[in-house]
Coordinates of C-alpha atoms in Angstrom, one line a residue:
X1 CA -22.1 -74.4 40.5
X2 CA -23.5 -74.3 44.0
X3 CA -26.0 -76.9 43.1
X4 CA -23.3 -79.2 41.7
X5 CA -21.2 -78.8 44.8
X6 CA -24.2 -79.6 47.0
X7 CA -24.7 -82.7 45.0
X8 CA -21.1 -83.7 45.3
X9 CA -21.1 -83.2 49.0
X10 CA -24.3 -85.3 49.2
X11 CA -22.7 -88.2 47.2
X12 CA -19.5 -87.9 49.2
X13 CA -21.5 -88.3 52.4
X14 CA -23.1 -91.4 50.9
X15 CA -19.7 -92.8 50.1
X16 CA -18.5 -92.2 53.6
X17 CA -21.5 -94.2 54.7
X18 CA -20.2 -97.1 52.6
X19 CA -22.8 -97.0 49.9
X20 CA -22.5 -99.5 47.1
X21 CA -19.9 -99.3 44.4
X22 CA -22.5 -98.5 41.7
X23 CA -23.3 -95.3 43.6
X24 CA -19.6 -94.4 43.7
X25 CA -19.4 -94.9 39.9
X26 CA -22.3 -92.6 39.4
X27 CA -20.6 -89.9 41.6
X28 CA -17.4 -90.1 39.6
X29 CA -19.2 -89.9 36.3
X30 CA -21.1 -86.8 37.5
X31 CA -17.9 -85.2 38.7
X32 CA -16.2 -85.7 35.3
X33 CA -19.2 -84.3 33.5
X34 CA -19.3 -81.2 35.6
X35 CA -15.5 -80.7 35.3
X36 CA -15.7 -80.9 31.5
X37 CA -18.5 -78.4 31.6
X38 CA -16.4 -76.0 33.7
X39 CA -13.4 -76.4 31.4
X40 CA -15.6 -75.7 28.3
X41 CA -17.0 -72.5 29.9
X42 CA -13.5 -71.3 30.8
X43 CA -12.2 -71.9 27.2
X44 CA -15.1 -70.0 25.8
X45 CA -14.5 -67.1 28.1
X46 CA -10.8 -67.0 27.1
X47 CA -11.8 -67.1 23.4
X48 CA -14.2 -64.2 24.0
X49 CA -11.4 -62.3 25.7
X50 CA -9.1 -62.9 22.6
X51 CA -11.8 -61.7 20.2
X52 CA -12.5 -58.7 22.4
X53 CA -8.7 -57.8 22.5
X54 CA -8.6 -58.3 18.7
X55 CA -11.6 -56.0 18.2
X56 CA -10.2 -53.3 20.4
X57 CA -6.9 -53.6 18.6
X58 CA -8.6 -53.1 15.2
X59 CA -10.6 -50.1 16.6
X60 CA -7.4 -48.6 17.8
X61 CA -5.7 -49.1 14.5
X62 CA -8.5 -47.6 12.6
X63 CA -8.5 -44.7 15.0
X64 CA -4.8 -44.1 14.4
X65 CA -5.2 -44.3 10.7
X66 CA -8.1 -41.8 10.8
X67 CA -6.0 -39.5 13.0
X68 CA -3.1 -39.6 10.6
X69 CA -5.4 -38.9 7.7
X70 CA -6.9 -36.0 9.5
X71 CA -3.4 -34.7 10.4
X72 CA -2.3 -35.0 6.8
X73 CA -5.4 -33.2 5.7
X74 CA -4.8 -30.5 8.3
X75 CA -1.2 -30.2 7.2
X76 CA -2.3 -29.9 3.6
X77 CA -4.9 -27.2 4.6
X78 CA -2.3 -25.5 6.7
X79 CA 0.1 -25.6 3.8
X80 CA -2.4 -24.1 1.5
X81 CA -3.3 -21.4 4.0
X82 CA 0.4 -20.6 4.6
X83 CA 1.0 -20.4 0.9
X84 CA -1.8 -17.8 0.6
X85 CA 0.1 -15.0 2.3
X86 CA 3.2 -15.9 0.3
X87 CA 1.2 -15.6 -2.9
X88 CA -0.2 -12.3 -1.7
X89 CA 3.3 -11.1 -1.0
X90 CA 4.5 -11.9 -4.4
X91 CA 1.7 -9.8 -5.9
X92 CA 2.3 -6.8 -3.6
X93 CA 3.6 -3.8 -5.5
X94 CA 7.3 -3.1 -4.8
X95 CA 10.2 -1.3 -6.4
X96 CA 11.5 2.2 -6.7
X97 CA 10.3 5.5 -8.3
X98 CA 12.7 8.3 -9.1
X99 CA 11.4 11.8 -9.9
X100 CA 13.5 14.7 -10.9
X101 CA 12.7 18.3 -11.9
X102 CA 10.6 21.3 -11.2
X103 CA 11.0 22.9 -7.7
X104 CA 7.5 24.5 -8.2
X105 CA 6.1 21.0 -8.2
X106 CA 7.7 20.1 -4.9
X107 CA 4.6 20.2 -2.7
X108 CA 2.5 18.3 -5.3
X109 CA 5.0 15.6 -6.0
X110 CA 5.9 15.1 -2.3
X111 CA 2.3 14.8 -1.1
X112 CA 1.6 12.3 -3.9
X113 CA 4.7 10.2 -3.3
X114 CA 4.1 10.1 0.5
X115 CA 0.6 8.9 0.1
X116 CA 1.6 6.3 -2.5
X117 CA 4.2 4.9 -0.2
X118 CA 1.7 4.6 2.6
X119 CA -0.7 2.7 0.3
X120 CA 2.2 0.6 -1.1
X121 CA 4.7 -0.1 1.7
X122 CA 6.9 -2.1 -0.7
X123 CA 7.6 1.0 -2.8
X124 CA 10.3 3.6 -2.3
X125 CA 9.8 7.0 -4.1
X126 CA 12.3 9.9 -4.3
X127 CA 12.2 13.4 -5.7
X128 CA 15.2 15.6 -6.6
X129 CA 14.2 19.3 -6.9
X130 CA 16.6 20.3 -9.7
X131 CA 14.4 22.5 -12.0
X132 CA 12.3 21.7 -15.0
X133 CA 15.2 21.7 -17.6
X134 CA 17.2 19.2 -15.6
X135 CA 14.1 17.1 -14.9
X136 CA 13.3 16.9 -18.6
X137 CA 16.9 15.9 -19.4
X138 CA 16.9 13.3 -16.6
X139 CA 13.8 11.7 -18.2
X140 CA 15.5 11.8 -21.6
X141 CA 18.7 10.1 -20.5
X142 CA 17.0 7.6 -18.1
X143 CA 18.5 8.8 -14.9
X144 CA 15.0 9.4 -13.6
X145 CA 11.8 7.4 -14.1
X146 CA 9.7 10.6 -14.3
X147 CA 10.8 14.1 -15.1
X148 CA 8.9 17.0 -13.7
X149 CA 8.3 20.2 -15.6
X150 CA 6.3 23.3 -14.8
X151 CA 5.8 24.1 -18.4
X152 CA 4.7 22.4 -21.6
X153 CA 7.3 20.4 -23.6
X154 CA 8.8 22.2 -26.5
X155 CA 8.7 20.7 -30.0
X156 CA 12.3 19.7 -30.0
X157 CA 11.8 17.8 -26.7
X158 CA 8.8 15.8 -28.0
X159 CA 10.8 15.2 -31.2
X160 CA 13.5 13.6 -29.0
X161 CA 11.1 11.0 -27.9
X162 CA 9.7 12.5 -24.7
X163 CA 6.0 12.5 -23.7
X164 CA 4.4 15.1 -21.4
X165 CA 1.3 14.3 -19.4
X166 CA -0.5 17.1 -17.5
X167 CA -1.1 16.4 -13.9
X168 CA -2.2 19.8 -12.6
X169 CA -2.6 23.5 -13.5
X170 CA -0.7 26.1 -11.5
X171 CA -1.1 29.9 -11.3
X172 CA 2.2 31.9 -11.4
X173 CA 1.6 34.5 -8.7
X174 CA 3.2 37.9 -9.0
X175 CA 4.5 38.8 -5.5
X176 CA 5.7 41.9 -3.8
X177 CA 6.8 42.7 -0.3
X178 CA 4.0 42.7 2.3
X179 CA 4.5 46.4 3.0
X180 CA 4.2 47.5 -0.7
X181 CA 1.3 49.8 -1.6
X182 CA 0.9 48.3 -5.0
X183 CA -2.1 45.9 -5.2
X184 CA -2.7 45.3 -8.9
X185 CA -0.8 45.4 -12.2
X186 CA -1.7 44.5 -15.8
X187 CA 0.2 41.9 -17.8
X188 CA 1.6 44.8 -19.9
X189 CA 2.8 46.7 -16.8
X190 CA 4.4 43.5 -15.4
X191 CA 6.3 43.0 -18.7
X192 CA 7.5 46.7 -18.6
X193 CA 8.7 46.2 -15.0
X194 CA 10.7 43.1 -15.7
X195 CA 12.3 44.5 -18.9
X196 CA 13.4 47.7 -17.1
X197 CA 11.0 50.0 -19.0
X198 CA 9.4 50.9 -15.6
X199 CA 12.1 51.1 -13.0
X200 CA 10.6 53.0 -10.0
X201 CA 7.6 52.1 -7.8
X202 CA 6.3 55.6 -8.0
X203 CA 5.3 55.0 -11.6
X204 CA 2.9 52.4 -10.4
X205 CA 1.4 54.2 -7.5
X206 CA 3.8 53.0 -4.8
X207 CA 6.4 54.8 -2.7
X208 CA 9.4 56.1 -4.7
X209 CA 12.2 53.5 -4.9
X210 CA 14.0 51.5 -7.5
X211 CA 12.3 48.2 -8.4
X212 CA 14.3 45.1 -7.8
X213 CA 13.2 42.3 -10.0
X214 CA 13.7 38.8 -8.6
X215 CA 13.5 35.8 -11.0
X216 CA 14.5 32.2 -11.6
X217 CA 17.5 30.8 -13.4
X218 CA 17.5 29.8 -17.0
X219 CA 15.9 26.3 -17.5
X220 CA 13.3 27.0 -14.8
X221 CA 9.8 26.0 -15.8
X222 CA 8.4 28.8 -13.8
X223 CA 10.6 31.3 -15.6
X224 CA 9.7 29.9 -18.9
X225 CA 6.0 30.0 -18.1
X226 CA 6.2 33.6 -16.8
X227 CA 8.2 34.9 -19.7
X228 CA 6.2 33.2 -22.4
X229 CA 2.9 34.6 -21.0
X230 CA 4.3 38.1 -20.4
X231 CA 6.2 38.1 -23.7
X232 CA 9.6 38.8 -22.0
X233 CA 11.6 35.8 -23.2
X234 CA 15.3 36.8 -23.1
X235 CA 14.5 40.3 -22.2
X236 CA 14.2 40.3 -18.4
X237 CA 16.5 42.5 -16.4
X238 CA 16.9 40.8 -13.0
X239 CA 18.5 41.9 -9.8
X240 CA 18.7 38.3 -8.7
X241 CA 18.5 35.0 -10.5
X242 CA 17.7 32.2 -8.0
X243 CA 17.5 28.5 -8.3
X244 CA 14.4 27.7 -6.4
X245 CA 10.9 29.0 -5.8
X246 CA 11.5 29.2 -2.0
X247 CA 14.6 31.4 -2.6
X248 CA 12.6 33.8 -4.7
X249 CA 9.9 34.1 -2.0
X250 CA 12.5 34.7 0.7
X251 CA 14.3 37.4 -1.4
X252 CA 11.0 39.3 -1.9
X253 CA 10.2 39.0 1.8
X254 CA 13.5 40.6 2.8
X255 CA 13.4 43.4 0.3
X256 CA 10.7 46.1 0.4
X257 CA 11.5 47.2 -3.2
X258 CA 11.3 43.7 -4.7
X259 CA 8.9 42.0 -7.1
X260 CA 9.0 38.4 -8.2
X261 CA 7.0 35.4 -9.3
X262 CA 6.3 32.1 -7.8
X263 CA 4.0 29.1 -7.9
X264 CA 0.6 29.6 -6.3
X265 CA 1.0 26.4 -4.4
X266 CA 4.2 27.8 -2.8
X267 CA 2.9 31.3 -2.1
X268 CA -0.3 30.4 -0.1
X269 CA 0.0 31.1 3.6
X270 CA 3.5 32.7 3.4
X271 CA 4.1 35.7 5.6
X272 CA 6.1 38.8 4.6
X273 CA 4.8 38.8 0.9
X274 CA 1.6 39.2 -0.9
X275 CA 0.3 38.2 -4.3
X276 CA -1.1 41.1 -6.3
X277 CA -4.0 40.8 -8.7
X278 CA -3.3 40.7 -12.4
X279 CA -5.8 42.8 -14.4
X280 CA -8.0 42.8 -11.3
X281 CA -8.1 39.0 -11.1
X282 CA -6.6 37.3 -8.0
X283 CA -4.5 34.2 -8.4
X284 CA -6.7 31.4 -7.0
X285 CA -7.6 27.8 -7.9
X286 CA -11.0 29.0 -9.2
X287 CA -9.5 31.7 -11.5
X288 CA -6.8 29.4 -12.7
X289 CA -9.4 26.7 -13.6
X290 CA -11.8 29.0 -15.3
X291 CA -9.0 30.7 -17.2
X292 CA -9.6 34.3 -16.0
X293 CA -6.2 34.5 -14.3
X294 CA -3.8 34.9 -17.2
X295 CA -0.5 33.9 -15.8
X296 CA -0.8 30.1 -15.5
X297 CA 1.0 27.0 -16.7
X298 CA 0.7 23.2 -16.5
X299 CA 2.5 20.8 -14.1
X300 CA 3.8 18.0 -16.4
X301 CA 5.1 14.5 -15.8
X302 CA 7.7 13.7 -18.5
X303 CA 8.4 10.1 -19.6
X304 CA 10.2 8.4 -22.5
X305 CA 7.8 7.6 -25.3
X306 CA 9.5 4.4 -26.4
X307 CA 10.3 2.9 -23.0
X308 CA 7.9 1.5 -20.5
X309 CA 8.1 2.5 -16.9
X310 CA 8.8 -0.1 -14.3
X311 CA 5.7 -1.5 -12.6
X312 CA 5.9 0.7 -9.5
X313 CA 6.5 3.9 -11.5
X314 CA 3.7 3.0 -13.9
X315 CA 1.3 2.4 -11.0
X316 CA 2.2 5.7 -9.4
X317 CA 1.9 7.5 -12.8
X318 CA -1.6 6.1 -13.4
X319 CA -2.7 7.0 -9.9
X320 CA -1.3 10.5 -10.0
X321 CA -3.3 11.5 -13.1
X322 CA -6.5 9.8 -11.8
X323 CA -9.4 11.4 -9.9
X324 CA -8.2 9.5 -6.8
X325 CA -5.2 12.0 -6.4
X326 CA -7.2 15.2 -7.0
X327 CA -7.8 16.1 -3.4
X328 CA -4.1 15.6 -2.6
X329 CA -3.2 17.9 -5.5
X330 CA -5.6 20.6 -4.1
X331 CA -4.1 20.2 -0.6
X332 CA -0.7 21.0 -2.2
X333 CA -2.1 24.3 -3.5
X334 CA -2.4 23.3 -7.2
X335 CA -5.4 22.7 -9.4
X336 CA -6.0 19.1 -10.5
X337 CA -5.9 18.9 -14.3
X338 CA -9.6 18.8 -15.5
X339 CA -8.9 15.9 -17.9
X340 CA -5.6 14.1 -18.2
X341 CA -4.1 14.7 -21.6
X342 CA -0.9 14.8 -23.5
X343 CA 0.9 18.0 -24.4

């Protein structure tokens, strides 16, 4: 462009010096040519700008589309991920478990239910300590999912459609006041005491004084187990009939002349009482398991044979009779059943 302007100035100077008309024509022709060239260059640049704008617009459009696609994909992934917890929640165990029965099984059933609810927060479990007879009836009439009995089921109970599953073994400890001098009795002597044949402690090596026999109410699994083993069914002469294991322990603690019976799991660690040996054998987990301690019975979960448990109750039942619950049963003072089985 500079060269062209120089040429134009040169020819203009020539014109001012009154050059011939031919020269002037040449100057005009050169001017028009340069002007057209400038206009062509300008149009081309404008066209390039248009194409550049168009290209940028297309790139932007593709970018937006890609962004939307990514967003949709992200939303889909997010939706899938958010559904995962929902699916997990729907498979989480939930529901209620109702247990009713043996007061001797209180420690065992409570420690099992508490742990099961910790492991399964959606489950609510309850236990009503009413006694074995009431627990068996509750299982029969459907007012409880699981009945609890501290004795084996009787023939008439299984004939009524009930099923008993052993969850643990429990020794029935024979207890006296902590100040008693008596340390050991045979099964025969225990039977004589509870039927009134032996009525004074002096006959057994203790201080003179009338023996006060403390027992459980009719329908108690502990009473049933104790009387069936000692052969005293329907023949016991009791100073007090109490409705719970804890009440028996408290009565013996408060009476120096008393004798009673209670679950091993309830007796351990109690002050004011002591468990005597039976035939020279102490009541312990080891002697219960090896059978050397004679006064023992099963802890039984009672269900209806023809009716399935709800999912939560079934899961609890299966876990309670498995090896996974054995340590908890020991912590409660009972002996895990060596091998789960029916009555």
